[in-house]
């Protein structure tokens, strides 16, 4: 009962805030009712995830147990539970006016806060700014910036204290620290309507090439996990009978990390070789070597959606990502000549109660074969309510 109250209270507060803004915002912004248009919306999402830190099965068991050795090392410090509820209130604004070439221009911005019920240290804010400008009757040019702040990924090995000087770093001799990063991504895209005929079985075809740049920056001592990403791709949308949409997306990314020296625990017994030069062969030898997370990444998405009625939309999705690492260090076992795979499926339904109120229910499952952090699976269920003030 107490857990339900903890979940319901923030959700009720967010809903009350939405209702309050519904009463206040229209009158406060009425001065903009001229050739320019201002829109304002709020959104509240309640989500449940069964693996928020993306842990392997063995790691989940260790977190729940939190044995003395792991408690001393800080392996799961501030990681309170494997699963959690996430409450995400969002506030957004749009501004429509005349832009380049005297075409319609829309500027939108939103701020979102992701609040975890149990794992408070996991909570983080994010923001997005988007600028869209029509190009003639069939084109739209879009510039977008996405920002994420203080995202706590998990705890990683940061050092060790070999108290017995045997060269084998046991669980209680390891030192873990919190890995937190900020992220930004800039995106430029152009959407063009190739074909439209409401009376044809294939009623519309749109194409949208895009490219951009992303940066992820970690806290010290995890700077070697920083990455720069150049990406580009093509999104194609096919509409059939004005009811069924099929979205196809291909994205290519070139990830670059510095590839500097980093502390890892190396199983020398698997190679029967003394790789760190201390004249002993151990199962958990401390090794400082070049760790390079640079990769070439290919992602393919297929997202069909079907209009069940005027107000109801059913959507599905499949996404597969393949990362080919380019590390040239044979001792970098997690990345040298390795390829990782991630796939995600989703299904959901959206319903518009009116021009202002809408709701959405979505389920997602992710399966990841990751050599560095281990294979994991995650299931998410999210329910959201949105209100557009005008």
CSV table of C-alpha atoms in Angstrom, one decimal:
chain,number,residue,atom,x,y,z
A,1,UNK,CA,0.0,0.0,0.0
A,2,UNK,CA,2.8,2.4,0.9
A,3,UNK,CA,4.5,1.8,-2.4
A,4,UNK,CA,1.3,2.5,-4.3
A,5,UNK,CA,1.0,5.8,-2.4
A,6,UNK,CA,4.6,6.7,-3.3
A,7,UNK,CA,3.8,6.1,-6.9
A,8,UNK,CA,0.4,7.8,-7.0
A,9,UNK,CA,1.4,11.0,-5.1
A,10,UNK,CA,3.8,12.5,-7.7
A,11,UNK,CA,1.5,11.4,-10.5
A,12,UNK,CA,-1.5,13.1,-8.8
A,13,UNK,CA,0.6,16.2,-8.3
A,14,UNK,CA,1.6,16.3,-11.9
A,15,UNK,CA,-2.0,15.9,-13.0
A,16,UNK,CA,-3.1,18.7,-10.7
A,17,UNK,CA,-0.4,20.9,-12.2
A,18,UNK,CA,-1.7,20.2,-15.7
A,19,UNK,CA,-5.2,21.1,-14.7
A,20,UNK,CA,-4.0,24.3,-13.0
A,21,UNK,CA,-2.0,25.3,-16.1
A,22,UNK,CA,-5.1,24.6,-18.2
A,23,UNK,CA,-6.9,27.3,-16.3
A,24,UNK,CA,-4.0,29.8,-16.3
A,25,UNK,CA,-2.0,29.6,-19.5
A,26,UNK,CA,-4.7,30.5,-22.1
A,27,UNK,CA,-5.5,33.8,-20.5
A,28,UNK,CA,-1.9,34.6,-19.7
A,29,UNK,CA,-0.8,34.1,-23.4
A,30,UNK,CA,-3.9,35.6,-25.1
A,31,UNK,CA,-1.9,38.6,-26.1
A,32,UNK,CA,-0.2,36.4,-28.8
A,33,UNK,CA,-3.5,35.8,-30.7
A,34,UNK,CA,-2.5,37.6,-33.9
A,35,UNK,CA,-0.7,36.4,-37.0
A,36,UNK,CA,1.7,34.5,-34.7
A,37,UNK,CA,0.5,31.5,-32.8
A,38,UNK,CA,1.7,30.2,-29.5
A,39,UNK,CA,1.0,26.6,-28.3
A,40,UNK,CA,1.6,25.1,-24.9
A,41,UNK,CA,1.3,21.5,-23.8
A,42,UNK,CA,2.1,19.3,-20.8
A,43,UNK,CA,2.6,15.6,-20.6
A,44,UNK,CA,2.8,13.2,-17.7
A,45,UNK,CA,4.3,9.6,-18.2
A,46,UNK,CA,4.3,6.8,-15.7
A,47,UNK,CA,6.7,4.0,-16.7
A,48,UNK,CA,7.8,0.8,-15.2
A,49,UNK,CA,11.1,-0.9,-16.1
A,50,UNK,CA,12.3,-4.3,-14.8
A,51,UNK,CA,16.0,-3.5,-15.4
A,52,UNK,CA,16.8,0.2,-15.2
A,53,UNK,CA,20.6,-0.3,-14.9
A,54,UNK,CA,20.7,-2.8,-17.7
A,55,UNK,CA,22.3,-5.6,-15.7
A,56,UNK,CA,22.9,-9.2,-16.5
A,57,UNK,CA,21.0,-11.9,-14.6
A,58,UNK,CA,24.1,-12.5,-12.5
A,59,UNK,CA,24.5,-8.8,-11.7
A,60,UNK,CA,20.9,-8.5,-10.8
A,61,UNK,CA,21.3,-11.3,-8.2
A,62,UNK,CA,24.4,-9.6,-6.8
A,63,UNK,CA,22.6,-6.3,-6.5
A,64,UNK,CA,19.7,-7.8,-4.6
A,65,UNK,CA,22.1,-9.7,-2.3
A,66,UNK,CA,24.6,-6.9,-2.0
A,67,UNK,CA,27.1,-9.1,-0.2
A,68,UNK,CA,29.7,-7.7,2.2
A,69,UNK,CA,32.4,-7.7,-0.5
A,70,UNK,CA,30.3,-5.7,-2.9
A,71,UNK,CA,29.2,-3.3,-0.2
A,72,UNK,CA,32.8,-2.6,0.7
A,73,UNK,CA,33.8,-2.0,-2.9
A,74,UNK,CA,30.8,0.3,-3.6
A,75,UNK,CA,29.7,-1.9,-6.5
A,76,UNK,CA,26.1,-1.1,-6.1
A,77,UNK,CA,26.2,2.2,-4.2
A,78,UNK,CA,23.1,4.4,-5.0
A,79,UNK,CA,21.7,1.5,-7.0
A,80,UNK,CA,18.7,0.8,-4.8
A,81,UNK,CA,16.8,-1.7,-6.9
A,82,UNK,CA,16.8,-3.6,-10.2
A,83,UNK,CA,13.4,-2.4,-11.3
A,84,UNK,CA,11.7,0.9,-10.7
A,85,UNK,CA,8.8,3.2,-11.6
A,86,UNK,CA,9.7,6.4,-13.5
A,87,UNK,CA,7.5,9.5,-13.5
A,88,UNK,CA,8.3,12.0,-16.2
A,89,UNK,CA,6.4,15.3,-16.4
A,90,UNK,CA,7.0,17.4,-19.5
A,91,UNK,CA,6.3,21.0,-20.4
A,92,UNK,CA,6.5,22.2,-24.0
A,93,UNK,CA,5.8,25.3,-26.0
A,94,UNK,CA,5.5,26.0,-29.8
A,95,UNK,CA,5.7,29.3,-31.6
A,96,UNK,CA,4.5,29.6,-35.3
A,97,UNK,CA,5.3,32.5,-37.5
A,98,UNK,CA,6.8,33.4,-40.9
A,99,UNK,CA,10.4,32.2,-41.5
A,100,UNK,CA,12.9,31.8,-44.3
A,101,UNK,CA,11.6,32.5,-47.9
A,102,UNK,CA,8.4,33.8,-46.2
A,103,UNK,CA,7.3,30.2,-45.5
A,104,UNK,CA,5.7,28.8,-42.3
A,105,UNK,CA,8.2,28.5,-39.4
A,106,UNK,CA,7.7,26.6,-36.2
A,107,UNK,CA,9.9,26.8,-33.1
A,108,UNK,CA,9.3,24.3,-30.3
A,109,UNK,CA,11.0,23.6,-27.0
A,110,UNK,CA,10.3,21.1,-24.2
A,111,UNK,CA,11.8,20.3,-20.8
A,112,UNK,CA,11.3,16.9,-19.2
A,113,UNK,CA,12.3,15.6,-15.8
A,114,UNK,CA,12.7,11.9,-15.3
A,115,UNK,CA,12.1,11.0,-11.6
A,116,UNK,CA,12.7,7.5,-10.3
A,117,UNK,CA,10.7,6.4,-7.3
A,118,UNK,CA,13.3,4.1,-5.6
A,119,UNK,CA,16.6,5.0,-7.3
A,120,UNK,CA,16.6,8.7,-6.7
A,121,UNK,CA,20.2,9.2,-7.9
A,122,UNK,CA,19.1,7.9,-11.3
A,123,UNK,CA,16.7,10.8,-11.9
A,124,UNK,CA,17.8,13.3,-14.5
A,125,UNK,CA,16.5,16.2,-16.7
A,126,UNK,CA,16.5,16.5,-20.5
A,127,UNK,CA,15.5,19.1,-23.1
A,128,UNK,CA,14.9,19.5,-26.8
A,129,UNK,CA,14.7,22.5,-29.1
A,130,UNK,CA,13.4,22.1,-32.7
A,131,UNK,CA,13.2,24.6,-35.6
A,132,UNK,CA,11.0,23.6,-38.6
A,133,UNK,CA,10.7,25.7,-41.8
A,134,UNK,CA,8.6,24.8,-44.8
A,135,UNK,CA,10.3,24.7,-48.2
A,136,UNK,CA,7.7,25.2,-50.8
A,137,UNK,CA,4.6,23.0,-50.7
A,138,UNK,CA,6.3,19.6,-50.3
A,139,UNK,CA,9.4,20.2,-48.2
A,140,UNK,CA,10.3,20.8,-44.5
A,141,UNK,CA,13.7,21.7,-43.2
A,142,UNK,CA,14.3,20.8,-39.6
A,143,UNK,CA,17.1,21.7,-37.1
A,144,UNK,CA,17.0,20.0,-33.7
A,145,UNK,CA,19.0,19.9,-30.5
A,146,UNK,CA,18.7,17.4,-27.8
A,147,UNK,CA,20.3,17.7,-24.3
A,148,UNK,CA,20.6,15.3,-21.4
A,149,UNK,CA,22.1,16.1,-18.0
A,150,UNK,CA,23.6,14.1,-15.2
A,151,UNK,CA,22.6,10.6,-16.4
A,152,UNK,CA,23.7,8.0,-13.8
A,153,UNK,CA,24.5,4.9,-15.9
A,154,UNK,CA,25.9,2.6,-13.3
A,155,UNK,CA,29.0,2.1,-11.1
A,156,UNK,CA,32.3,1.1,-12.8
A,157,UNK,CA,35.7,0.0,-11.6
A,158,UNK,CA,37.8,3.0,-10.7
A,159,UNK,CA,40.7,1.6,-8.7
A,160,UNK,CA,41.8,-1.2,-6.4
A,161,UNK,CA,43.5,-1.8,-3.1
A,162,UNK,CA,45.5,-5.1,-3.1
A,163,UNK,CA,45.7,-5.5,0.7
A,164,UNK,CA,47.4,-8.9,0.6
A,165,UNK,CA,49.7,-8.1,-2.3
A,166,UNK,CA,49.0,-11.3,-4.1
A,167,UNK,CA,48.2,-9.6,-7.4
A,168,UNK,CA,44.7,-11.1,-7.6
A,169,UNK,CA,42.1,-8.3,-7.1
A,170,UNK,CA,39.2,-9.9,-5.0
A,171,UNK,CA,35.7,-8.4,-4.9
A,172,UNK,CA,36.3,-6.5,-1.6
A,173,UNK,CA,39.6,-5.0,-2.9
A,174,UNK,CA,38.0,-3.3,-5.8
A,175,UNK,CA,36.9,0.4,-5.8
A,176,UNK,CA,33.8,1.4,-7.8
A,177,UNK,CA,32.6,4.9,-8.6
A,178,UNK,CA,29.5,6.4,-10.1
A,179,UNK,CA,29.7,6.9,-13.9
A,180,UNK,CA,27.6,10.0,-14.9
A,181,UNK,CA,27.4,11.7,-18.2
A,182,UNK,CA,26.0,14.7,-20.1
A,183,UNK,CA,24.9,14.3,-23.7
A,184,UNK,CA,24.0,16.6,-26.6
A,185,UNK,CA,23.0,15.8,-30.1
A,186,UNK,CA,22.4,18.1,-33.1
A,187,UNK,CA,20.3,17.0,-36.0
A,188,UNK,CA,19.6,18.5,-39.4
A,189,UNK,CA,17.0,16.9,-41.7
A,190,UNK,CA,15.0,17.6,-44.8
A,191,UNK,CA,11.6,15.9,-45.4
A,192,UNK,CA,10.2,15.9,-48.9
A,193,UNK,CA,6.8,14.6,-50.1
A,194,UNK,CA,7.5,12.5,-53.2
A,195,UNK,CA,4.0,11.4,-53.9
A,196,UNK,CA,0.4,12.0,-52.6
A,197,UNK,CA,-2.9,10.7,-53.9
A,198,UNK,CA,-5.7,9.9,-51.5
A,199,UNK,CA,-7.5,7.8,-54.0
A,200,UNK,CA,-4.6,5.5,-54.6
A,201,UNK,CA,-3.7,2.3,-52.6
A,202,UNK,CA,-0.3,3.9,-52.0
A,203,UNK,CA,-1.6,7.3,-50.9
A,204,UNK,CA,1.7,9.0,-49.9
A,205,UNK,CA,5.4,8.6,-50.0
A,206,UNK,CA,7.8,10.8,-47.9
A,207,UNK,CA,11.6,10.7,-47.7
A,208,UNK,CA,13.8,12.4,-45.1
A,209,UNK,CA,17.6,12.3,-45.2
A,210,UNK,CA,19.3,13.4,-42.0
A,211,UNK,CA,22.7,13.9,-40.5
A,212,UNK,CA,24.1,15.2,-37.2
A,213,UNK,CA,26.7,15.1,-34.4
A,214,UNK,CA,26.5,13.8,-30.9
A,215,UNK,CA,28.8,14.1,-27.8
A,216,UNK,CA,28.7,12.1,-24.6
A,217,UNK,CA,30.9,13.4,-21.8
A,218,UNK,CA,31.6,11.4,-18.6
A,219,UNK,CA,32.7,12.5,-15.2
A,220,UNK,CA,36.3,11.8,-13.9
A,221,UNK,CA,37.8,9.2,-13.8
A,222,UNK,CA,35.7,7.8,-16.7
A,223,UNK,CA,36.8,10.3,-19.4
A,224,UNK,CA,37.9,7.5,-21.6
A,225,UNK,CA,34.3,6.6,-22.0
A,226,UNK,CA,33.6,9.9,-23.7
A,227,UNK,CA,32.5,9.6,-27.3
A,228,UNK,CA,32.0,11.7,-30.4
A,229,UNK,CA,29.5,10.5,-32.9
A,230,UNK,CA,28.9,11.5,-36.6
A,231,UNK,CA,25.8,10.0,-38.0
A,232,UNK,CA,23.5,10.2,-41.0
A,233,UNK,CA,20.7,8.2,-42.6
A,234,UNK,CA,17.4,8.1,-44.4
A,235,UNK,CA,13.8,7.8,-43.2
A,236,UNK,CA,11.1,6.7,-45.6
A,237,UNK,CA,7.4,6.8,-44.8
A,238,UNK,CA,4.8,4.9,-47.0
A,239,UNK,CA,1.1,5.5,-46.4
A,240,UNK,CA,-1.4,3.0,-47.7
A,241,UNK,CA,-5.2,3.8,-48.1
A,242,UNK,CA,-4.6,6.8,-45.8
A,243,UNK,CA,-4.8,4.5,-42.8
A,244,UNK,CA,-1.7,2.3,-42.7
A,245,UNK,CA,1.8,4.0,-42.3
A,246,UNK,CA,5.1,2.1,-42.7
A,247,UNK,CA,8.2,4.0,-41.5
A,248,UNK,CA,11.6,2.7,-42.5
A,249,UNK,CA,14.7,4.2,-41.0
A,250,UNK,CA,18.4,3.4,-41.6
A,251,UNK,CA,21.1,5.2,-39.6
A,252,UNK,CA,24.9,4.9,-39.8
A,253,UNK,CA,27.1,6.1,-37.0
A,254,UNK,CA,30.8,6.6,-36.7
A,255,UNK,CA,31.7,6.5,-33.0
A,256,UNK,CA,35.1,7.8,-31.8
A,257,UNK,CA,36.6,7.5,-28.4
A,258,UNK,CA,40.1,8.5,-27.3
A,259,UNK,CA,41.3,4.9,-26.7
A,260,UNK,CA,43.5,5.9,-23.8
A,261,UNK,CA,44.8,3.6,-21.0
A,262,UNK,CA,42.2,2.3,-18.6
A,263,UNK,CA,42.2,-0.1,-15.6
A,264,UNK,CA,40.6,-3.5,-16.2
A,265,UNK,CA,40.6,-6.8,-14.5
A,266,UNK,CA,42.1,-9.4,-16.8
A,267,UNK,CA,41.7,-13.2,-16.6
A,268,UNK,CA,45.3,-14.3,-17.3
A,269,UNK,CA,44.4,-18.0,-16.7
A,270,UNK,CA,42.4,-18.0,-19.9
A,271,UNK,CA,45.5,-17.2,-21.9
A,272,UNK,CA,48.0,-18.8,-19.5
A,273,UNK,CA,50.1,-15.7,-19.9
A,274,UNK,CA,51.4,-12.9,-17.6
A,275,UNK,CA,49.9,-9.9,-19.4
A,276,UNK,CA,50.7,-7.3,-16.7
A,277,UNK,CA,54.3,-8.3,-16.1
A,278,UNK,CA,54.2,-9.1,-12.4
A,279,UNK,CA,55.5,-12.7,-13.0
A,280,UNK,CA,52.3,-14.3,-11.8
A,281,UNK,CA,49.2,-15.7,-13.6
A,282,UNK,CA,45.9,-14.7,-11.9
A,283,UNK,CA,42.2,-14.8,-12.6
A,284,UNK,CA,41.7,-11.1,-11.7
A,285,UNK,CA,44.9,-9.4,-12.6
A,286,UNK,CA,45.0,-5.6,-12.5
A,287,UNK,CA,45.9,-4.4,-16.1
A,288,UNK,CA,46.3,-0.9,-17.4
A,289,UNK,CA,45.9,-1.0,-21.2
A,290,UNK,CA,44.4,0.9,-24.1
A,291,UNK,CA,40.6,0.6,-24.2
A,292,UNK,CA,39.1,1.8,-27.4
A,293,UNK,CA,35.3,1.9,-27.7
A,294,UNK,CA,35.3,3.4,-31.2
A,295,UNK,CA,32.9,1.6,-33.6
A,296,UNK,CA,31.0,1.6,-36.8
A,297,UNK,CA,27.3,1.3,-36.1
A,298,UNK,CA,24.3,0.4,-38.3
A,299,UNK,CA,20.7,0.7,-37.1
A,300,UNK,CA,17.6,-0.4,-39.0
A,301,UNK,CA,14.0,0.5,-37.8
A,302,UNK,CA,10.7,-0.7,-39.1
A,303,UNK,CA,7.7,1.1,-37.6
A,304,UNK,CA,4.2,0.3,-38.9
A,305,UNK,CA,1.1,2.1,-37.5
A,306,UNK,CA,-2.6,1.7,-38.3
A,307,UNK,CA,-5.5,4.0,-37.8
A,308,UNK,CA,-8.2,1.9,-36.0
A,309,UNK,CA,-10.6,4.9,-36.1
A,310,UNK,CA,-10.5,8.7,-36.4
A,311,UNK,CA,-9.1,8.9,-32.8
A,312,UNK,CA,-7.3,5.6,-32.2
A,313,UNK,CA,-3.9,4.6,-33.6
A,314,UNK,CA,-2.2,1.2,-33.1
A,315,UNK,CA,1.6,1.2,-33.6
A,316,UNK,CA,4.3,-1.5,-33.7
A,317,UNK,CA,8.1,-1.3,-34.1
A,318,UNK,CA,11.3,-3.3,-34.5
A,319,UNK,CA,14.8,-1.9,-34.2
A,320,UNK,CA,18.1,-3.7,-34.7
A,321,UNK,CA,21.5,-2.1,-34.0
A,322,UNK,CA,24.9,-3.7,-34.9
A,323,UNK,CA,28.1,-2.2,-33.6
A,324,UNK,CA,31.5,-3.2,-35.1
A,325,UNK,CA,34.3,-2.2,-32.8
A,326,UNK,CA,37.6,-1.0,-34.3
A,327,UNK,CA,40.0,-1.5,-31.4
A,328,UNK,CA,43.4,-2.7,-32.5
A,329,UNK,CA,44.6,-3.8,-29.0
A,330,UNK,CA,44.4,-7.6,-28.5
A,331,UNK,CA,44.3,-7.1,-24.7
A,332,UNK,CA,41.1,-5.1,-25.1
A,333,UNK,CA,39.1,-8.3,-25.0
A,334,UNK,CA,35.6,-6.6,-24.9
A,335,UNK,CA,36.2,-4.6,-28.1
A,336,UNK,CA,39.0,-6.2,-30.2
A,337,UNK,CA,37.5,-7.8,-33.3
A,338,UNK,CA,34.1,-7.8,-31.5
A,339,UNK,CA,30.6,-7.0,-32.7
A,340,UNK,CA,27.6,-6.3,-30.4
A,341,UNK,CA,23.9,-6.6,-31.2
A,342,UNK,CA,20.9,-4.9,-29.8
A,343,UNK,CA,17.3,-5.3,-30.8
A,344,UNK,CA,14.1,-3.8,-29.6
A,345,UNK,CA,10.4,-4.5,-30.2
A,346,UNK,CA,7.5,-2.3,-29.2
A,347,UNK,CA,3.8,-2.1,-29.4
A,348,UNK,CA,1.3,0.4,-28.3
A,349,UNK,CA,-1.9,2.4,-28.8
A,350,UNK,CA,-2.7,6.1,-28.8
A,351,UNK,CA,-6.2,7.6,-28.3
A,352,UNK,CA,-7.2,11.2,-28.8
A,353,UNK,CA,-10.2,12.1,-26.6
A,354,UNK,CA,-10.4,15.5,-28.2
A,355,UNK,CA,-8.2,18.1,-29.8
A,356,UNK,CA,-6.6,18.8,-26.4
A,357,UNK,CA,-6.6,15.5,-24.5
A,358,UNK,CA,-4.7,12.4,-25.6
A,359,UNK,CA,-3.3,9.3,-24.0
A,360,UNK,CA,-0.8,6.5,-25.0
A,361,UNK,CA,0.1,3.1,-23.7
A,362,UNK,CA,3.3,1.4,-24.9
A,363,UNK,CA,5.3,-1.7,-24.2
A,364,UNK,CA,9.0,-2.2,-25.2
A,365,UNK,CA,11.4,-5.1,-24.9
A,366,UNK,CA,15.1,-4.7,-25.4
A,367,UNK,CA,17.7,-7.6,-25.8
A,368,UNK,CA,21.3,-6.7,-25.9
A,369,UNK,CA,24.4,-8.8,-26.6
A,370,UNK,CA,27.1,-6.5,-25.1
A,371,UNK,CA,30.6,-7.9,-24.5
A,372,UNK,CA,31.6,-5.0,-22.2
A,373,UNK,CA,28.7,-4.9,-19.8
A,374,UNK,CA,27.3,-8.4,-20.4
A,375,UNK,CA,24.1,-9.5,-22.1
A,376,UNK,CA,20.9,-8.0,-20.7
A,377,UNK,CA,17.2,-7.8,-21.3
A,378,UNK,CA,14.8,-5.0,-20.3
A,379,UNK,CA,11.0,-4.7,-20.4
A,380,UNK,CA,9.3,-1.4,-20.2
A,381,UNK,CA,5.6,-0.4,-19.9
A,382,UNK,CA,4.7,3.3,-20.2
A,383,UNK,CA,1.4,5.2,-19.8
A,384,UNK,CA,1.1,8.9,-20.7
A,385,UNK,CA,-1.5,11.6,-20.7
A,386,UNK,CA,-1.0,14.8,-22.8
A,387,UNK,CA,-2.9,18.1,-22.8
A,388,UNK,CA,-2.5,20.7,-25.5
A,389,UNK,CA,-3.7,24.0,-24.1
A,390,UNK,CA,-4.1,25.6,-27.6
